[in-house]
Amino acid sequence: MKDGPAGTVTMLFSDIEDSTLALLALGPDRWEQVLEVHSQIIRAALALHGGTEVRTEGDSFFAVFTSPTAAIAAVVAMQRELAAATWPEGGSVRVRMGLHTGEARPASEAAGVDYIGFEVHRAARIMAAGYGGQVLVSDTTAPLVRDSLPPDLTLRELGEHRFKDLVRPQQLFQLVIAGLPQEFPPLRTLDATSNNLPTQLTSFVGRQAQLENGLTLLKTRRLVTLTGSGGTGKTRLALHLAADALAGYRDGAWLVELAPISDPAAVAPAVAAALRIAERAGETTTNALVAGLRGRSLLVVLDNCEHLIMACAQLVDALLRSCPELTVLATSREGLNVPGEALMPVPSLSVPDDDSLPDLDALRQYEAVRLFVDRTATYQPDFVLTLEIAADVVRICRRLDGIPLALELAAARVRALSVAQVAQRLDDRFRLLTGGGRTVAARQQTLRALIDWSYDLLAEPEQQLLRRLSVFAGGWSLEAAEGVCAGDGLERDGILDLLAHLIDKSLVAVDKRVGVARYRMLETVRDYTREKLFDAGEAPATRQRHADHFLQLAVEQAVRPLEGPMFARVGLEYEDFRLALEWIEAEPDCGERRLLLVGSMLGAASARGRINELRRKLDEALALSDPSARTPGRARALLAAAQSAAMQSDYRTATRLLPQALELLRGLGSKRELAQVLMIVSSFAPGEAARAAADREARAIIDETGDTSGLALLEFLNGEGAFGRGDYAAARAGTQRGLELFRSIGDELMASQPLLSLGRLACIDGDYARARALVEESLAIRRREGPDDHWRMAIALISLGEVGRCAGDAAAAAPLFEEGLRHGREMGDDSTVAWSLHNLGHVALAAGDLSPAAARFREGVAIRRLAGPSTDVARGLAGLASVALRAGDLALAARLFGATEAILRASGAVLAPCDEQVRRSDIALARASLDPEGFAMALAEGESADPDALDAMAAAVVDDAAAFKG
């Protein structure tokens, strides 16, 4: 689409009547000839009269004009040319057209949008109501052209017509063109078929997938029930579906509103009253309905069945059995459970996955955002979505779970508050969201009343379980529900059935993506039921059971291998481990339980990329504990602290803690944990003799326990340690053995680790094709086996990017590093963030963009230095040195290279291959560019630099890069 006019325009929609039948009659080749002639006629008239073609789809056109008079002239020319044209087989092509003047604005094609605005939708509906050869004109266009029409054109008033999803009835006119057909059947609007469907007072937003699915179901099923939690828009969707399907029912569509009814015996009379079927003396209302509906083709919409579920089910079953042309569309929190019923869940509106902010066009694609903006604009006509408020709009939509009613109540609050204030006050959402209209049902006037309606319909045991489920931080497993919620009136064996009832009633959702069923509640429902938990006095006991359950679960997971998908599943429990830790910390004399839990959370923290957070909690717990205590909790916390430090290449801390953990574990006889400590010593401890002794002892324990998974891990870690020391032959051998052992026990997810390492080793050999293939194989495994394991996914993406860097294609690797950075920020994992930033620094360096390169290297170093001097810090300092060299500050570059060398020498480590390539080349260049004495002096200064001096050097590089003019 070329750039089109903005603001108030006259829109033309057109399409060929019965085009599908014409295609079947003519065949594809002759139909293509028809389309070509048709398109030529339309486009010629547009060009002659100043129209802008917006889009075409099949035989339909959408165009806009700045002048309504020109639009009239164009459609007249089109209809006359179409009537005079010669068509294949002597047939005719009849095109229906609609004109409407209103406000519409062009949007970016990148977002997949041409013109947006509610008036565009209105124009399309006007066209769709007409017949081939007919031109319909809206009540906004007609007054603008009436006085300028030539004698051979007139406007015939067609009266007001209702459309299924327009806010108000539409006054329509027909453009009568002399010499062309003037008489047409009644318009295809809601008024064309008998119905009692109400005119909607607000626009319909989104739900395209549900509309398509619903219409498909109505063609094949005679009972379709829309299910979902309160406020998701089931009624609105049902009315829209009924209007869409209206033409398919000879005797129309009829709405029966059941919300005001409380007596089950009143259901059948309510249906009879809506359908205008009189009751007969001496027979039941159901029999009267059967007699009145038999032989009639109609759609009955039963709205809000949940509080009368049994009566509705019995009536619907009786009617469907006796009335073969009857179709029922029901809305309910749960299905009617009638034979032949098709359930169609109605989810909340789509919301952004996180609080990150895409561009405005992308943001408008989310249904929840569009609804909030649309409803807010009804109160403030000048309200538009801008970058300034976008973050708060996203926060509102996410916090309210995309629930349409909640979003409408929030929009109403913008009358008195700013969008930012509404977002800030959602912690007290039930007090804030009380602005429903006076004419809507009482349960829809406040968010609390909406959930009260659902809660009050539950049996007491269901209410009790729902309250207790609010104690979970997020999702939960069946085992967790049984362990935490059973007791004090709820039997463990009954939890599954009660949970199934809550799922049926749309208050709990089930998710099976991780291979096992997990359950969750909307945040709004959780907040409500958490209040109920406190009101019932059940919070202390439920929290205690929660803490006990997750402490036991963490301890059990810590002492058994986490193989394959189990690793990712453990990560799902991390938030509940954190919550249990908070409650344990509030206990008097919590020391040992606290140490035991935090020391058992490493697997879950690893899976969620939360190692930094766990290290802080471990440090706090150890600092508050008795250093002389010889307990399992302290031993496990020391082990987890050493392991997490090693995972972040902080070997100084790891080697400081390992002897303490070893001493305690030997005394406690904890062989599996002892083997874990020995593996770290065997892999990363300084001194070959110490590593060899630890390796022998670890293997003896593994042999004794028959732990093949442990042996695979030992071989892999030994390979990692050798790689870090630059002993590539030993690294290759250990890594290969680890890979084979992991595969021998079927643990593909763990096998993905050595595949990454073998990819890095292939880079050392210069075999970049093999390196890429190995890393891509690892990435494919992780996507398949652990798609929700963002930490492992980020590592694989960054590793693949580093292969590209080694191969000299840093720019192509940039998107991989960006994705790794996104994962890192989402997880709050500083290590992944720093690693991604470091590589993005090298991407900028390779492109000659020194200022962003310096900024990224400096930020990465600042994060990594929190764990002390390490190989990762050395990598960042080497990157800063390369920036200084290119900026012309040779002495500063040499000092930074000296600081890098000091760290590597102290740790006995080497840089990753892609970094070492750059470092060696740049050191050689710096050495050649400086006099030997000056180079040696600068190198020595860097080797002895303290942390403050390193900070000053990093800042100087940033300044040099900013001042560099190339």
Tab-separated table of C-alpha atoms in Angstrom, residues 315 477 520 594 801 829 894:
chain	number	residue	atom	x	y	z
A	315	LEU	CA	-34.094	-29.198	29.567
A	477	SER	CA	1.334	-30.354	41.111
A	520	ARG	CA	-2.768	-22.749	38.283
A	594	ARG	CA	16.697	-22.759	56.868
A	801	GLY	CA	26.866	-17.267	18.779
A	829	ASP	CA	20.502	-14.213	36.188
A	894	ALA	CA	48.796	-2.780	27.649
